Amino acid sequence: MSQNAAVDQTMIDLTKHLIEETINTKRLSLGGAAEFIKDSMGMAPEIVDEAHRQLEEESRAISTFSGAVVDSHSYGGQNWYLGPRDNGQWSKYLELLERKGTPGLEKLDEETSRVTGLLANPHNPGEKRKGMVMGNVQSGKTRNFAGVIAKAVDAGYRFVIVLSGMHNNLREQTQTRLTEQVFSGSEWYSLTQSIYDLDLVTNATQVVENQPFVCAVVKKNTKRLANLTRMLKEIPDNLLKLRPVLIIDDEADQATPNSMAQRANISAINRRMREVWAQVETGSYVGYSATPFANVLIDPDEDEDLFPSDFITTLATGPEYFGARRVFGLADTVDDNGETEPGLDMVRIIPAAEAETLFPPSDAGDRDFFDPPLPASLRDAFAWFIVATAIRRARGQMGYSSMLIHTTHYTAPHEAMRRRVTALAKELETRVGWRDLATFEHSWNDETNRVAQEATMPLPTWDDVRSRIPAVLAELEVVVDNAKSEDRLDYDPANGTERTIIAIGGGTLARGLTLEGLSVSYFTRTSSTYDTLMQMGRWFGYRPGYEDLPRVWVTEGLDQDYAFLARVEDDLREEIESVQDSDLTPEEMGVRIRTHPGRLQITADNKMYSAEVVQLGLSDTANQTTILDGSDPRLTRANLQAVENLISGEAPQPLNRRGKYLIVPDVSGQRVITFLQSFRAHPDQKWLSNRTKQNNLDNMIHWIQEFAPGNIWNVVLAGNSRAMAPDGITALGTMTMGGIELGCLNRSVLRTSTPERLDFKAIMSPGDRICDIPPAEYGDAPRDTKADRRRIRRSYGHGRGLVVIYPISSHSRASSEARERMDIPTEENQVAFSIFMPSIRDADDRDGTFVSVRRTWEIPTAPDDEDFPEGDGDDE
């Protein structure tokens, strides 16, 4: 580089810095700032133009729109965000995290820049955007939106509002964290503190006009939201337009979506949220949730509502994260032996008889006197918690250690449970004083090595651990945290950080709140909806240095529900990721997210009212028959006949694929419909049934009739080239289909199965989605993940649908390592199938895959307990 070139670049760099400062101080766009410098500073136009060009190029390099589903029309293809400033709020936040030794900061920087760039440009007065960020339960969402706040105010936002759940404890925890990490320094004016929420603000105009940054952490409560709306209304529109507002809605699926059962009605909190958003002149609304099912069911045609119409993006978790998939396993795909992906051996089943003793009576008066003795399983969980805490202390981990007991959302039994647990602690402390540690030694012997492979620190000796148990028992605190309790789960460092806490509660502990150092959970409560059930799993998260110690006690069946929800969560995330960087808008993406027929209910009925008027799509979705009735040979014969009718008159041809897979191409949609109507699965196979509110089978048939009736379907017969079960002795046998003898597959069943209800949990293999597409067509395209395979099918599947038939051996055996599996308990071979809907587009170039979820309006008989917490519902 010549000396003149170096000088010129130095001038360009200085000019770039001036442009960035002008953007922030004058609240101008990038182009407007460049023109201002030309006109007011007399700088050489060619230098300013080159600085402008380089800043635009750097802005594009940030790749704001990559990794997100966006409405490109609202962005105009422009990337306004220039990256974090030096010596700004982000720098201070990053320095604080570095001092704490927080891992994954490079990834945090990348993700927060992506989300910040998706916000409305604060230098374009009048611009507004709504978006959604999907994280994971207990995965660091607060850390992410704290970083987004820091970068947003550096870039020009001036008023930050954080809506933090429906309970005081979560709001207080969020306020404390943000005050420590972001809202500190003389430039911040906070309208709320950890000890008080938002009251009436009488000097709102002066505050917003004169303070560099204004912030508030507000509970989603009608009174508090009304205060917020009144404050915003008092600020003149022309001033508010120049003071961009950032609204972060933490736990955005709770209370924010309209929970009224009729379109004409609006629930109280949703109405208040709409009023707040309507007052924003320039700014962004960003909902954060690990379970955004209800949010994407908001009617996208309701402009005043908070459907994330401008962007939807996801946050990744690190390999150290303990989520539903890692803890409970994944009800999704099978390996070569027909087994599903197992979870870790950290889940313990509470016997049904013991769980029943903890269920409080339905009569409110009787609940006041409900005081059952502690069952053996809870005593076991308590013993392991003390041992696990002692192990952590022996490892030098002197911070918080917590246990969660969640048996009911009713408040009255919580105090009785505290008395019982406190008495147990005193009893065992007395025994330890007599040198009787048999209870804890038994727990040590039973538990310490069951998840040893996850440990990142060595296990101390029993002698070292036992010497610390007296101190752990002595420091133990038992806290009740519910809507009526005076106590609150408090992790304020001012009260000490070396604390051992057992938290007993219900709804206030079931969402958002982080239980620091959580190692043991005892959980008997359940829910019929995806979102509530996932959010109640406080045990998810990061467990640095004690990865081998967490344990979860749950009732029988709840473990399988969570394994299934791991699949649902993966499906939703993969659905979003598979269309990121495509031409699909969030409105279309929202439609696609809603296309998971059957299973558990997605969310409460009163949050799905708009599904009556919002069309739902089946394009590119998949389902499999995982629950069969193996008790009647006539059902197997009927299903075999259904397969024969599906491929009648066609000769199956070999596929270039491992095993003995055969294909029948160009089958009509009408034959597929007849097959779906003829196939007999177990009644619990909800997606293949009309015995649901959604009329799932009829919706699927109507969709095929309208969008995929032609000869665009491939049928694959998934034979097996292996002759033996996993034991190497048992022959799997054969089944004849289409005149060809096929080797049967090995598919074991869950241990809860009976001949009348065979629960396979999963029957399809990972590559089945693309098994009919010649590998030469997609070449080196990635195909390791579900999102990869969806892209391949969408890009190279030529709009074809696929049905895969699985002949399952009556001699299927479970492998010796499969704890949750058993041999199939039937003497009849079984037939199962999976179906992959084609990717279809109509003449308007919109995703043409629409069916109605429900044909009739229904008013739920009871509110969702998540939106109406225990107590009076106004957690003041």
mmCIF file with all atom_site columns, N, CA, C and O in Angstrom, residues 29 63 67 83 88 147 155 161 177 270 295 305 317 353 440 458 462 466 476 580 582 608 622 626 647 724 765-766:
data_model
loop_
_atom_site.group_PDB
_atom_site.id
_atom_site.type_symbol
_atom_site.label_atom_id
_atom_site.label_alt_id
_atom_site.label_comp_id
_atom_site.label_asym_id
_atom_site.label_entity_id
_atom_site.label_seq_id
_atom_site.pdbx_PDB_ins_code
_atom_site.Cartn_x
_atom_site.Cartn_y
_atom_site.Cartn_z
_atom_site.occupancy
_atom_site.B_iso_or_equiv
_atom_site.pdbx_formal_charge
_atom_site.auth_seq_id
_atom_site.auth_comp_id
_atom_site.auth_asym_id
_atom_site.auth_atom_id
_atom_site.pdbx_PDB_model_num
ATOM 1   N N  . SER A 1 29  ? -30.092 8.630   9.533  1.00 0.00 ? 29  SER A N  1
ATOM 2   C CA . SER A 1 29  ? -29.755 7.384   8.868  1.00 0.00 ? 29  SER A CA 1
ATOM 3   C C  . SER A 1 29  ? -28.302 7.448   8.421  1.00 0.00 ? 29  SER A C  1
ATOM 4   O O  . SER A 1 29  ? -27.654 8.509   8.476  1.00 0.00 ? 29  SER A O  1
ATOM 5   N N  . SER A 1 63  ? -24.579 -9.452  8.437  1.00 0.00 ? 63  SER A N  1
ATOM 6   C CA . SER A 1 63  ? -25.584 -10.462 8.068  1.00 0.00 ? 63  SER A CA 1
ATOM 7   C C  . SER A 1 63  ? -26.768 -10.446 9.013  1.00 0.00 ? 63  SER A C  1
ATOM 8   O O  . SER A 1 63  ? -27.153 -11.448 9.595  1.00 0.00 ? 63  SER A O  1
ATOM 9   N N  . GLY A 1 67  ? -30.059 -16.229 9.423  1.00 0.00 ? 67  GLY A N  1
ATOM 10  C CA . GLY A 1 67  ? -30.471 -16.868 10.665 1.00 0.00 ? 67  GLY A CA 1
ATOM 11  C C  . GLY A 1 67  ? -31.794 -16.359 11.192 1.00 0.00 ? 67  GLY A C  1
ATOM 12  O O  . GLY A 1 67  ? -32.061 -16.481 12.385 1.00 0.00 ? 67  GLY A O  1
ATOM 13  N N  . GLY A 1 83  ? -23.035 -2.351  14.048 1.00 0.00 ? 83  GLY A N  1
ATOM 14  C CA . GLY A 1 83  ? -22.229 -3.081  15.020 1.00 0.00 ? 83  GLY A CA 1
ATOM 15  C C  . GLY A 1 83  ? -22.059 -2.286  16.298 1.00 0.00 ? 83  GLY A C  1
ATOM 16  O O  . GLY A 1 83  ? -22.384 -1.096  16.378 1.00 0.00 ? 83  GLY A O  1
ATOM 17  N N  . GLY A 1 88  ? -19.221 1.858   24.872 1.00 0.00 ? 88  GLY A N  1
ATOM 18  C CA . GLY A 1 88  ? -20.643 2.082   25.100 1.00 0.00 ? 88  GLY A CA 1
ATOM 19  C C  . GLY A 1 88  ? -21.202 1.115   26.122 1.00 0.00 ? 88  GLY A C  1
ATOM 20  O O  . GLY A 1 88  ? -20.476 0.484   26.902 1.00 0.00 ? 88  GLY A O  1
ATOM 21  N N  . GLY A 1 147 ? -27.987 -8.088  26.493 1.00 0.00 ? 147 GLY A N  1
ATOM 22  C CA . GLY A 1 147 ? -27.037 -7.669  25.472 1.00 0.00 ? 147 GLY A CA 1
ATOM 23  C C  . GLY A 1 147 ? -27.694 -6.887  24.349 1.00 0.00 ? 147 GLY A C  1
ATOM 24  O O  . GLY A 1 147 ? -27.126 -5.916  23.824 1.00 0.00 ? 147 GLY A O  1
ATOM 25  N N  . ALA A 1 155 ? -26.964 2.115   19.807 1.00 0.00 ? 155 ALA A N  1
ATOM 26  C CA . ALA A 1 155 ? -27.304 2.424   18.421 1.00 0.00 ? 155 ALA A CA 1
ATOM 27  C C  . ALA A 1 155 ? -28.355 3.512   18.291 1.00 0.00 ? 155 ALA A C  1
ATOM 28  O O  . ALA A 1 155 ? -28.653 3.943   17.173 1.00 0.00 ? 155 ALA A O  1
ATOM 29  N N  . ILE A 1 161 ? -38.253 -0.759  27.943 1.00 0.00 ? 161 ILE A N  1
ATOM 30  C CA . ILE A 1 161 ? -39.289 -1.322  28.804 1.00 0.00 ? 161 ILE A CA 1
ATOM 31  C C  . ILE A 1 161 ? -39.155 -2.836  28.766 1.00 0.00 ? 161 ILE A C  1
ATOM 32  O O  . ILE A 1 161 ? -39.206 -3.435  27.690 1.00 0.00 ? 161 ILE A O  1
ATOM 33  N N  . ARG A 1 177 ? -31.050 -8.217  38.152 1.00 0.00 ? 177 ARG A N  1
ATOM 34  C CA . ARG A 1 177 ? -30.016 -8.595  37.186 1.00 0.00 ? 177 ARG A CA 1
ATOM 35  C C  . ARG A 1 177 ? -29.719 -7.455  36.215 1.00 0.00 ? 177 ARG A C  1
ATOM 36  O O  . ARG A 1 177 ? -28.547 -7.145  35.946 1.00 0.00 ? 177 ARG A O  1
ATOM 37  N N  . ASN A 1 270 ? -53.916 -8.594  27.330 1.00 0.00 ? 270 ASN A N  1
ATOM 38  C CA . ASN A 1 270 ? -53.666 -8.396  25.905 1.00 0.00 ? 270 ASN A CA 1
ATOM 39  C C  . ASN A 1 270 ? -54.125 -7.007  25.461 1.00 0.00 ? 270 ASN A C  1
ATOM 40  O O  . ASN A 1 270 ? -53.444 -6.328  24.680 1.00 0.00 ? 270 ASN A O  1
ATOM 41  N N  . ASN A 1 295 ? -47.874 -17.438 20.714 1.00 0.00 ? 295 ASN A N  1
ATOM 42  C CA . ASN A 1 295 ? -47.563 -16.207 20.001 1.00 0.00 ? 295 ASN A CA 1
ATOM 43  C C  . ASN A 1 295 ? -47.755 -16.344 18.507 1.00 0.00 ? 295 ASN A C  1
ATOM 44  O O  . ASN A 1 295 ? -48.225 -15.426 17.832 1.00 0.00 ? 295 ASN A O  1
ATOM 45  N N  . ASP A 1 305 ? -52.485 -6.263  17.203 1.00 0.00 ? 305 ASP A N  1
ATOM 46  C CA . ASP A 1 305 ? -52.010 -7.283  18.124 1.00 0.00 ? 305 ASP A CA 1
ATOM 47  C C  . ASP A 1 305 ? -50.511 -7.480  17.945 1.00 0.00 ? 305 ASP A C  1
ATOM 48  O O  . ASP A 1 305 ? -49.870 -6.804  17.131 1.00 0.00 ? 305 ASP A O  1
ATOM 49  N N  . THR A 1 317 ? -28.208 -23.172 21.810 1.00 0.00 ? 317 THR A N  1
ATOM 50  C CA . THR A 1 317 ? -27.669 -23.507 23.131 1.00 0.00 ? 317 THR A CA 1
ATOM 51  C C  . THR A 1 317 ? -26.305 -24.155 22.954 1.00 0.00 ? 317 THR A C  1
ATOM 52  O O  . THR A 1 317 ? -26.011 -24.740 21.914 1.00 0.00 ? 317 THR A O  1
ATOM 53  N N  . ALA A 1 353 ? -48.762 -44.790 43.487 1.00 0.00 ? 353 ALA A N  1
ATOM 54  C CA . ALA A 1 353 ? -49.402 -44.793 44.803 1.00 0.00 ? 353 ALA A CA 1
ATOM 55  C C  . ALA A 1 353 ? -48.852 -43.673 45.681 1.00 0.00 ? 353 ALA A C  1
ATOM 56  O O  . ALA A 1 353 ? -49.599 -43.042 46.448 1.00 0.00 ? 353 ALA A O  1
ATOM 57  N N  . PHE A 1 440 ? -27.647 -41.294 53.962 1.00 0.00 ? 440 PHE A N  1
ATOM 58  C CA . PHE A 1 440 ? -26.867 -40.581 52.959 1.00 0.00 ? 440 PHE A CA 1
ATOM 59  C C  . PHE A 1 440 ? -25.871 -41.508 52.264 1.00 0.00 ? 440 PHE A C  1
ATOM 60  O O  . PHE A 1 440 ? -25.603 -41.360 51.073 1.00 0.00 ? 440 PHE A O  1
ATOM 61  N N  . PRO A 1 458 ? -13.635 -34.335 38.996 1.00 0.00 ? 458 PRO A N  1
ATOM 62  C CA . PRO A 1 458 ? -13.554 -35.663 39.626 1.00 0.00 ? 458 PRO A CA 1
ATOM 63  C C  . PRO A 1 458 ? -14.480 -35.790 40.826 1.00 0.00 ? 458 PRO A C  1
ATOM 64  O O  . PRO A 1 458 ? -14.795 -34.801 41.504 1.00 0.00 ? 458 PRO A O  1
ATOM 65  N N  . TRP A 1 462 ? -15.947 -40.658 49.506 1.00 0.00 ? 462 TRP A N  1
ATOM 66  C CA . TRP A 1 462 ? -17.079 -40.656 50.432 1.00 0.00 ? 462 TRP A CA 1
ATOM 67  C C  . TRP A 1 462 ? -16.691 -40.023 51.768 1.00 0.00 ? 462 TRP A C  1
ATOM 68  O O  . TRP A 1 462 ? -17.475 -39.278 52.369 1.00 0.00 ? 462 TRP A O  1
ATOM 69  N N  . ARG A 1 466 ? -18.887 -37.147 53.364 1.00 0.00 ? 466 ARG A N  1
ATOM 70  C CA . ARG A 1 466 ? -19.614 -37.349 54.629 1.00 0.00 ? 466 ARG A CA 1
ATOM 71  C C  . ARG A 1 466 ? -19.217 -36.310 55.673 1.00 0.00 ? 466 ARG A C  1
ATOM 72  O O  . ARG A 1 466 ? -20.038 -35.912 56.503 1.00 0.00 ? 466 ARG A O  1
ATOM 73  N N  . LEU A 1 476 ? -29.188 -25.472 55.780 1.00 0.00 ? 476 LEU A N  1
ATOM 74  C CA . LEU A 1 476 ? -30.348 -25.678 54.922 1.00 0.00 ? 476 LEU A CA 1
ATOM 75  C C  . LEU A 1 476 ? -31.470 -24.687 55.239 1.00 0.00 ? 476 LEU A C  1
ATOM 76  O O  . LEU A 1 476 ? -31.830 -24.483 56.392 1.00 0.00 ? 476 LEU A O  1
ATOM 77  N N  . GLN A 1 580 ? -35.192 -20.209 7.380  1.00 0.00 ? 580 GLN A N  1
ATOM 78  C CA . GLN A 1 580 ? -34.435 -18.989 7.559  1.00 0.00 ? 580 GLN A CA 1
ATOM 79  C C  . GLN A 1 580 ? -33.704 -18.656 6.261  1.00 0.00 ? 580 GLN A C  1
ATOM 80  O O  . GLN A 1 580 ? -33.264 -19.541 5.537  1.00 0.00 ? 580 GLN A O  1
ATOM 81  N N  . SER A 1 582 ? -34.973 -17.586 3.645  1.00 0.00 ? 582 SER A N  1
ATOM 82  C CA . SER A 1 582 ? -35.789 -17.869 2.466  1.00 0.00 ? 582 SER A CA 1
ATOM 83  C C  . SER A 1 582 ? -36.721 -16.693 2.226  1.00 0.00 ? 582 SER A C  1
ATOM 84  O O  . SER A 1 582 ? -36.646 -15.664 2.890  1.00 0.00 ? 582 SER A O  1
ATOM 85  N N  . MET A 1 608 ? -56.155 -20.131 21.231 1.00 0.00 ? 608 MET A N  1
ATOM 86  C CA . MET A 1 608 ? -56.175 -20.612 19.850 1.00 0.00 ? 608 MET A CA 1
ATOM 87  C C  . MET A 1 608 ? -57.433 -20.167 19.106 1.00 0.00 ? 608 MET A C  1
ATOM 88  O O  . MET A 1 608 ? -57.752 -20.711 18.063 1.00 0.00 ? 608 MET A O  1
ATOM 89  N N  . ALA A 1 622 ? -44.649 -33.698 8.466  1.00 0.00 ? 622 ALA A N  1
ATOM 90  C CA . ALA A 1 622 ? -44.498 -35.152 8.495  1.00 0.00 ? 622 ALA A CA 1
ATOM 91  C C  . ALA A 1 622 ? -45.182 -35.722 9.726  1.00 0.00 ? 622 ALA A C  1
ATOM 92  O O  . ALA A 1 622 ? -45.285 -35.059 10.752 1.00 0.00 ? 622 ALA A O  1
ATOM 93  N N  . THR A 1 626 ? -47.099 -44.274 15.488 1.00 0.00 ? 626 THR A N  1
ATOM 94  C CA . THR A 1 626 ? -46.254 -44.786 16.567 1.00 0.00 ? 626 THR A CA 1
ATOM 95  C C  . THR A 1 626 ? -47.045 -45.584 17.593 1.00 0.00 ? 626 THR A C  1
ATOM 96  O O  . THR A 1 626 ? -46.446 -46.202 18.471 1.00 0.00 ? 626 THR A O  1
ATOM 97  N N  . ILE A 1 647 ? -50.685 -49.496 -3.616 1.00 0.00 ? 647 ILE A N  1
ATOM 98  C CA . ILE A 1 647 ? -49.702 -49.726 -4.689 1.00 0.00 ? 647 ILE A CA 1
ATOM 99  C C  . ILE A 1 647 ? -50.237 -50.686 -5.740 1.00 0.00 ? 647 ILE A C  1
ATOM 100 O O  . ILE A 1 647 ? -49.470 -51.215 -6.559 1.00 0.00 ? 647 ILE A O  1
ATOM 101 N N  . MET A 1 724 ? -31.620 -60.722 11.644 1.00 0.00 ? 724 MET A N  1
ATOM 102 C CA . MET A 1 724 ? -31.667 -61.037 13.066 1.00 0.00 ? 724 MET A CA 1
ATOM 103 C C  . MET A 1 724 ? -31.986 -59.810 13.918 1.00 0.00 ? 724 MET A C  1
ATOM 104 O O  . MET A 1 724 ? -31.667 -58.685 13.548 1.00 0.00 ? 724 MET A O  1
ATOM 105 N N  . SER A 1 765 ? -36.691 -43.698 10.342 1.00 0.00 ? 765 SER A N  1
ATOM 106 C CA . SER A 1 765 ? -35.265 -43.433 10.457 1.00 0.00 ? 765 SER A CA 1
ATOM 107 C C  . SER A 1 765 ? -34.957 -42.035 9.930  1.00 0.00 ? 765 SER A C  1
ATOM 108 O O  . SER A 1 765 ? -35.738 -41.478 9.147  1.00 0.00 ? 765 SER A O  1
ATOM 109 N N  . PRO A 1 766 ? -33.820 -41.449 10.319 1.00 0.00 ? 766 PRO A N  1
ATOM 110 C CA . PRO A 1 766 ? -33.542 -40.054 9.959  1.00 0.00 ? 766 PRO A CA 1
ATOM 111 C C  . PRO A 1 766 ? -33.593 -39.775 8.460  1.00 0.00 ? 766 PRO A C  1
ATOM 112 O O  . PRO A 1 766 ? -34.118 -38.759 8.036  1.00 0.00 ? 766 PRO A O  1
#
